[in-house]
Amino acid sequence: PPPTQSTSRRQRQMCIRDRLDAFARQLDIAKDTGLPVFLHQRDAHDDFVETLEPALPHISRAVAHCFTGEHESLRENLAMGLYIGVTGWICDERRGKHLHDIVHIIPDDKLLIENDAPYLLPRTLRPRPKTRRNEPAYLTEVVRVVAEARGQSVAHVAQVTTQNANRFFSLPPCE
């Protein structure tokens, strides 16, 4: 027989619970290993925070990877001590306009620039590449747009994000 609406709702709730349990287990692995975590969430901010917050004191480092959220979720992520990863999403005049308007809120020491290849090709690239495939070479465009939105120089954003990446990944400083 076809599932009833209540059965479907119950199945969705079980699926959500299973995903949250898997997320909690991944956070346990991060606690046990001391390795940093990349956190990616869409349309689940409240559950994300509820699961993450108790684990954070035991996690070495965490980044809100490919952050595309709104002002309030940015502030909440920063209050939790997360690094904020910005991708080519900020270069999209349609979907990334809100991010362009709030990226200045991110403190220098919490800002990371990410590629997210092969996705999120910066739409501001000129000339436009022949394919829509994003590549690490296009990070310079993300840095340019972030610097513009923050009212900072490209050199400054490149320097602080390099320092942050070195710290996040426990890499030696670049010379």
Backbone as a ProteinNet text record, in pm:
[ID]
protein_1_A
[PRIMARY]
PPPTQSTSRRQRQMCIRDRLDAFARQLDIAKDTGLPVFLHQRDAHDDFVETLEPALPHISRAVAHCFTGEHESLRENLAMGLYIGVTGWICDERRGKHLHDIVHIIPDDKLLIENDAPYLLPRTLRPRPKTRRNEPAYLTEVVRVVAEARGQSVAHVAQVTTQNANRFFSLPPCE
[TERTIARY]
83.8	0	87.8	37.7	116.2	131.7	245.5	266.1	168.8	126.5	40	126.6	62.2	136.6	212.3	151.3	218.1	336.3	326	438.6	553.7	524	627.9	694.5	616.8	670.7	761.9	715.7	793.2	924.5	920.2	1041.3	1138.5	1087.5	1173.1	1238.6	1161.7	1216.4	1324.9	1302.7	1404	1530.5	1513.1	1626.4	1706	1637.6	1703.9	1779.1	1714.6	1778.2	1903.7	1895.7	2011.7	2126.2	2094.4	2198.6	2261.3	2179.7	2234.1	2321.3	2282.5	2365.8	2499.1	2495	2617.9	2707.3	2647.8	2722.5	2788.5	2715	2770.5	2886.5	2874	2983.9	3106.4	3085.6	3199	3267.9	3190	3248.6	3327.7	3279.8	3354.5	3489.4	3493	3619.7	3715.4	3663.5	3746.4	3801	3717.8	3763.1	3875.1	3856.1	3953.2	4085.5	4081.8	4203	4271.2	4197.1	4253	4260	4198.3	4201.1	4091.1	4113.8	4010.8	3893.6	3780.7	3662.2	3614	3567.7	3501.2	3353.3	3280.1	3137.8	3059.2	2969.4	2889.4	2743.3	2665.7	2523.4	2440.7	2328.9	2231.8	2094.6	2017.9	1878.4	1861.9	1962	1953.5	2027.6	2027.4	2110.9	2084	1959.9	1928.9	1978.2	1952.8	2001.8	2154.3	2214.4	2359.7	2419.4	2367.1	2418.1	2395	2277	2243.5	2338.2	2378.7	2469.6	2614.3	2650.9	2789.8	2834.4	2750.8	2792	2851.4	2790	2848.2	2983.2	3007.6	3132.2	3247.8	3218	3321.2	3433.6	3406.7	3518.9	3622.1	3586.7	3675.6	3732.3	3701.8	3747.9	3855.5	3965	4078.3	4046.5	3988.3	3957.9	3841	3760.3	3644.7	3618.3	3576.5	3543.4	3402.7	3327.8	3199.8	3235.1	3251.4	3295.1	3187.9	3233.8	3145.4	3026.4	3057.7	2950.8	2867.3	2736	2642.3	2524	2536.1	2424.2	2400	2306.2	2265.3	2339.9	2312.9	2380	2375.5	2259.1	2243.8	2322.7	2318.9	2395.6	2545.8	2588.8	2729.7	2771.3	2693.3	2724.6	2728.5	2634.1	2629.7	2752.3	2791.7	2911	3035.9	3045.2	3160.2	3159.8	3043.7	3033.6	3077.4	3058.9	3103.3	3253.1	3318.4	3462.1	3501.9	3406.6	3436.4	3511.6	3600.5	3652.9	3538.7	3543.7	3439.7	3505.8	3466.9	3520.7	3433.6	3494.8	3422.6	3470.5	3375.8	3405.1	3358.3	3357.7	3309.7	3164	3092.3	2952.6	2944.2	3043.7	3042.9	3051.9	3096.2	3111.5	2985.4	2880.7	2754.4	2663.5	2641.4	2562.9	2418.8	2371.1	2234	2230.7	2291.3	2283.6	2378.2	2487.8	2589.1	2586.5	2488.1	2481.2	2479.3	2400.7	2393.5	2528.8	2603.3	2735.1	2832.3	2823.6	2906.5	2882.7	2758.3	2722.1	2761.8	2789.6	2820.1	2961.4	3038.1	3170.5	3263.7	3236.5	3320.8	3310.1	3205.7	3185.5	3287	3336.8	3429.3	3562.3	3607.6	3738.9	3850.3	3954.8	4066.7	4114.8	4120	4177.7	4082	3962.1	3865.9	3827.5	3886.8	3851.4	3937.5	3873.1	3941.1	3881.3	3965.4	3921.5	3925.3	3816	3806.2	3771.8	3808.5	3783.7	3655.2	3631.3	3514.5	3504.7	3621.4	3624.3	3564.7	3495.4	3478.8	3356	3300.9	3177.6	3206.9	3104.5	3104.8	3211.8	3214.9	3302	3268.1	3367.7	3338	3277.3	3156.3	3085.6	3144.2	3232.5	3292.3	3418.5	3460.2	3581.7	3565.4	3665.6	3669.4	3810.1	3825.1	3718.5	3664.7	3541.3	3478.5	3549.1	3574.7	3635	3541.7	3599.4	3519.7	3429.7	3466.6	3383.2	3336.7	3239.2	3189.4	3264.7	3368.2	3445	3533	3516.4	3598.5	3733.5	3838.6	3974.9	4045	4147.1	4220.7	4278.8	4310.5	4365.9	4271.7	4143.6	4045	4028.9	4106.4	4100.3	4136.7	4222.3	4260.6	4139.4	4041.7	3920.9	3835.9	3829.2	3755.5	3823	3954.6	4028.2	3999.9	3999.6	3973.5	3835.8	3734.2	3597.4	3581.7	3640.3	3634.4	3702.4	3819.1	3890.5	3807.1	3746.3	3660.8	3544.8	3479.5	3363.4	3402.5	3523.7	3570.2	3639.4	3662.1	3733.1	3879.3	3937.4	4077.1	4151.6	4283.3	4361.9	4365	4386	4400.6	4518.9	4628.2	4747.1	4715.9	4637.9	4602.8	4518.5	4414.3	4327.5	4407.6	4494.4	4577.4	4668.4	4725.8	4816.7	4743.7	4631.2	4563.5	4501.3	4449.7	4389.3	4496.5	4613.9	4725	4768.5	4782.7	4818	4713.2	4587.1	4479	4482.6	4505	4512.5	4631	4744.4	4860.4	4828.3	4760.6	4723.3	4618.8	4519	4411.5	4465.5	4553.9	4606	4738.4	4781	4907.4	5025.3	5027.6	5136.1	5241.9	5366	5467.6	5437.9	5478	5452.3	5524.5	5463.6	5525.7	5628.6	5732.9	5835.8	5830.1
-119.7	0	125.4	234	358.4	414.6	480.4	536.7	650.7	660.2	771.5	893.6	1007.5	1129.3	1118	1057.1	1043.2	947.7	843.9	753.2	827.9	906.3	983.4	1080.8	1147	1240.6	1166.7	1050	969.6	925.2	887	846.5	963.1	1081.4	1200.1	1229.8	1220.9	1246.8	1145.5	1019.5	917.2	944.5	987.3	1020	1136.2	1239	1353.9	1309.9	1229.2	1180	1099	1014.4	934.6	1024.7	1129.2	1221.6	1297.6	1339.1	1409.1	1315.8	1189.6	1091.9	1072.4	1065.2	1050.7	1173.7	1291.5	1415.3	1412.9	1373	1364.8	1265	1153.6	1055.2	1111.9	1190	1252.9	1353.6	1426.2	1519.6	1443.9	1327.4	1243.7	1203.2	1170.8	1136.3	1255.8	1374.4	1494.9	1516.1	1493.3	1506.8	1407.7	1283.4	1178.1	1197.4	1250.9	1264.1	1400	1500.5	1635.1	1703.7	1644.1	1702.8	1808.1	1905.9	2007.4	1948.8	2017.1	1972.6	2080.8	2033	2117.8	2093.1	2198.1	2187.1	2249.8	2172.3	2222.4	2194.5	2299.3	2279.7	2372.5	2321.5	2401.2	2367.5	2468.5	2452.2	2365.8	2367.8	2288	2357.7	2489.6	2565.5	2532	2526.4	2501.5	2364.3	2260.5	2126.2	2122.7	2191.5	2201.2	2258.2	2371.8	2437.7	2351	2293.6	2211.2	2091.3	2033.9	1918.7	1963.2	2072.2	2118	2182.8	2268.4	2351.5	2271.5	2162.6	2088.8	2023.6	1997	1931.6	2030	2155.2	2252.1	2267.5	2266.2	2280.4	2168.3	2058.2	1942.7	1923.9	2017.9	2011	2117.5	2077.2	2168.4	2291.4	2270	2380.3	2339.1	2438.4	2409.2	2527.2	2495.4	2598.8	2574.4	2682.6	2678.2	2685.6	2568.1	2555.5	2609.2	2680.6	2731.2	2804.9	2899.3	2971.5	3050.1	3028.6	3100	3153.4	3150.1	3186.5	3336.1	3369.1	3507.5	3568.4	3695.6	3774.1	3705.8	3660	3602.3	3472	3387.1	3261.9	3289.2	3392.7	3431.3	3472.8	3558.7	3602.8	3484.1	3391.3	3275.2	3185.6	3164.1	3084.4	3149.6	3280.1	3350.8	3343	3354.7	3344.9	3206.9	3104.4	2969.9	2950.7	3052	3044.1	2980.1	2964.3	2899.9	2994.1	2936	3006	3009.6	3105.2	3117.5	3104.5	3002.1	2979.4	3044.4	3129.9	3200.7	3147.7	3116.7	3060.5	3156.8	3106.6	3183.8	3223.2	3172.3	3212.6	3364.6	3425.3	3571	3646.6	3579.2	3641.5	3632.2	3576	3561	3677.7	3766.2	3887.8	3859.1	3738.2	3703	3634.3	3518.8	3438.9	3488.4	3553	3590.4	3734.4	3811.2	3953.6	3972.3	3893.2	3908	3879.5	3782.2	3750.6	3865.1	3922.7	4039.6	4151.6	4164.6	4272.4	4246	4119.6	4089.5	4035.8	4012	3951.1	4039.5	4168.7	4258.2	4229.9	4159.4	4127.5	4023.4	3941.4	3833.7	3895.8	3867.7	3919.1	3861.7	3938.3	3892.8	3753.5	3727	3600	3481.5	3502.1	3393	3372	3447.5	3442.2	3340.4	3252.6	3160.4	3176.5	3158.6	3160.3	3015.7	2971.6	2832.7	2826.2	2714.2	2695.7	2620.2	2511.4	2425.2	2371.5	2353.5	2297.3	2156.7	2121.3	2191.1	2282.4	2313.9	2392.9	2539.8	2622	2763.1	2845.8	2831.1	2913.6	3060.1	3145	3287.5	3349.5	3400.4	3457.4	3590.5	3648.7	3777.5	3761.7	3639	3616.6	3675	3750.4	3804.3	3785	3729.2	3672.6	3544.5	3511.4	3391.2	3266.3	3172.7	3046.5	2973.4	2886.3	2812.2	2709.7	2663.6	2567.1	2629.8	2567.4	2614.8	2548.9	2475.6	2403.2	2500.7	2502.6	2585.8	2518.2	2598.2	2548.8	2633.1	2576	2653	2784.6	2789.9	2911.6	3030.9	3005.2	3113.1	3168.5	3115.6	3169.4	3317.6	3360	3501.6	3591.6	3543.2	3622.3	3629	3520.3	3520.8	3618.7	3615.2	3708.6	3852.6	3879.1	4015.4	4064.9	3981.4	4021.2	4035.9	3945.8	3956.9	4086.5	4115.3	4238	4361.6	4363.1	4474.9	4492.1	4381.8	4387.7	4428.4	4396.6	4429.3	4566.2	4627.1	4754.5	4737.6	4624.8	4595.8	4570.2	4570	4541.5	4391.6	4357.3	4216.7	4157.3	4231.8	4182	4150.6	4236.9	4213.8	4087.4	4073.1	3955.2	3828.9	3833.6	3717.5	3682.1	3783.4	3757.9	3697.2	3757.2	3706.2	3569.6	3545.9	3414.8	3306.6	3342.1	3245.4	3212.2	3313.7	3289.6	3202.8	3230.4	3152	3006.6	2986.1	2849.5	2775.7	2843.7	2781.4	2740.7	2829.4	2800.3	2688.5	2695	2596.3	2455.8	2445.2	2314.3	2279.6	2364	2342.5	2331.6	2420.7	2424.4	2525.4	2507.1	2608.2	2737.2	2850.4	2978.4	2983.8	3051.6	3073.5	3184.6	3173.6	3279.7	3361
0	0	0	-57.1	-59.8	81.2	105.5	239.2	265.5	387.6	426.7	453.2	467.6	494	626	727.6	856.6	846.8	762.7	742.4	676	575.7	508	603.7	685.7	783.6	881.5	924.9	1019.2	954.2	828.7	757.4	743.5	712.8	703	836.7	944.9	1078.1	1113.5	1075.9	1101.9	1020.4	897.1	811.1	870.4	914.4	976.6	1101.5	1182.9	1305.4	1271.2	1168	1125.2	1079.5	1005.5	958.1	1073.3	1168.3	1284.7	1368	1378.8	1449.7	1377.6	1245	1167	1185	1185.5	1208	1345.4	1446.3	1582.4	1588.1	1518.4	1516.2	1444.9	1339.4	1270.4	1361.8	1439.6	1535.3	1641.5	1682.1	1777.4	1718.8	1590.9	1525.5	1530.3	1502.3	1508	1648.8	1749.5	1888.6	1918	1874.5	1903.5	1830.7	1710.3	1628.5	1641.6	1687.9	1694.2	1559.4	1459.8	1325.6	1310.6	1223	1198.9	1122.3	1128.7	1055.9	960.2	844.4	746.6	763.2	788.7	817.9	703.9	648.7	537.3	569.4	576.5	604.8	518.3	478.9	404.7	458.6	486.8	528.1	652.5	740.7	863.7	976.8	975.8	1068.1	1214.9	1255.4	1397	1442	1362.9	1396.2	1395.7	1300.1	1287.4	1415.8	1460.1	1580.4	1703.5	1714.3	1830.8	1844.6	1733.3	1735.8	1753.5	1690.4	1689.2	1819	1874.1	1987.9	2104.9	2149.2	2261.5	2228.4	2099.8	2059.5	2042.5	2014.7	1979	2081.5	2211.7	2305.2	2293.2	2229.3	2219.4	2078.5	1989.1	1850	1830.6	1766	1752.6	1667.6	1549.9	1459.3	1370.6	1330.9	1246.1	1153	1031.9	933.6	881.2	870.2	800.3	651.6	592.9	453.9	359.5	257.8	152.9	214.1	300.6	369.9	270.1	275.2	188.4	268.2	400.2	486	493.7	578	598.1	717.1	741.6	845.4	981.9	1023.5	1157	1171.8	1070.6	1080.5	1076.1	1003.8	1005	1145.7	1206.5	1343.5	1440.1	1424.9	1514.1	1492.6	1367	1338.5	1396.7	1383.2	1440.3	1592.5	1653.7	1799.5	1848.8	1764.9	1801.5	1776	1718.1	1694	1562.4	1471.1	1343.5	1250.2	1171.7	1055.3	954.3	863.6	761.4	624.7	549	416.1	310.4	229.3	123.9	-11.1	-96.5	-229.4	-338.4	-460.3	-574.3	-564.9	-466.2	-443.5	-431.1	-368.5	-347.6	-480.1	-584.6	-716.1	-801.1	-743.9	-816.2	-779.5	-873.9	-847.6	-810	-835.5	-800	-663.3	-655.3	-532	-423	-459.2	-361.3	-315.7	-357.9	-321.6	-170.9	-99.1	46.6	111.3	57.9	112.8	86.7	-31.7	-65.9	35.7	81.1	173.2	318.3	356.1	496.8	519.6	413.9	430	513.7	519.2	599.5	749.2	791.5	932.8	980.7	889.9	927.6	970	1092.4	1134.1	1045.6	1026.4	943.9	984.9	1115	1161.3	1150.6	1097.4	1078.5	931.6	841.9	700.1	625.5	551.1	460.4	321.4	220.2	81.3	33.1	-28.7	-73.2	-221.4	-281	-422.8	-451.8	-382.5	-401.6	-545.1	-608	-743.6	-742.7	-846.2	-974	-977.6	-859.5	-853.5	-825.4	-837.3	-800.8	-872.5	-1001	-1084	-1059.2	-1029.3	-1008.9	-1135.5	-1122.6	-1238.2	-1283.7	-1202.8	-1237.8	-1321.6	-1349.5	-1429.2	-1569.2	-1612.6	-1748.8	-1802.6	-1919.4	-2001.1	-1935.9	-1969.8	-1913.3	-1967.2	-1877.4	-1924	-2019.8	-2100.5	-2198.5	-2132.3	-2013.2	-1941.3	-1810.3	-1747	-1617.6	-1502.3	-1533.2	-1432.3	-1354.2	-1223.5	-1137	-1116.1	-1105.7	-1086.5	-981.8	-916.5	-815.3	-867.7	-995.6	-1053.8	-1039.5	-1019	-1010.5	-868.7	-774.2	-637.8	-633.7	-723.4	-725.7	-749	-825.4	-848.5	-721.8	-648	-521.6	-424.9	-417.6	-330.8	-372.8	-501.8	-551.7	-509.3	-526.8	-492.7	-341.7	-264.6	-118.8	-74.1	-127.8	-91.5	-123	-240.5	-279.8	-181.3	-146.8	-57.7	83.8	124.5	259.5	266.5	150.8	149.4	187.6	149.4	179.5	49.2	57.3	-62.2	-87.8	-212.4	-249.7	-174	-163	-92.7	53.6	117.1	257.1	273.3	190.4	200.3	169.3	69	35.8	153.5	217.4	330.3	449.8	491	611	586	466.2	440.5	428.1	378.6	375.9	517.3	602.2	742.7	811	784.8	845.6	797.8	668.6	615.7	677.8	691.3	755	898.7	970.1	1109.6	1114.9	1029.4	1029.9	1002	903.8	865.4	934.4	1028.2	1100.5	1004.4	905.8	809.7	854.7	812.1	845.6	771.2	826.4	758.2	623	528	396.5	410.4	332.3	334.1	209.2
[MASK]
+++++++++++++++++++++++++++++++++++++++++++++++++++++++++++++++++++++++++++++++++++++++++++++++++++++++++++++++++++++++++++++++++++++++++++++++++++++++++++++++++++++++++++++++

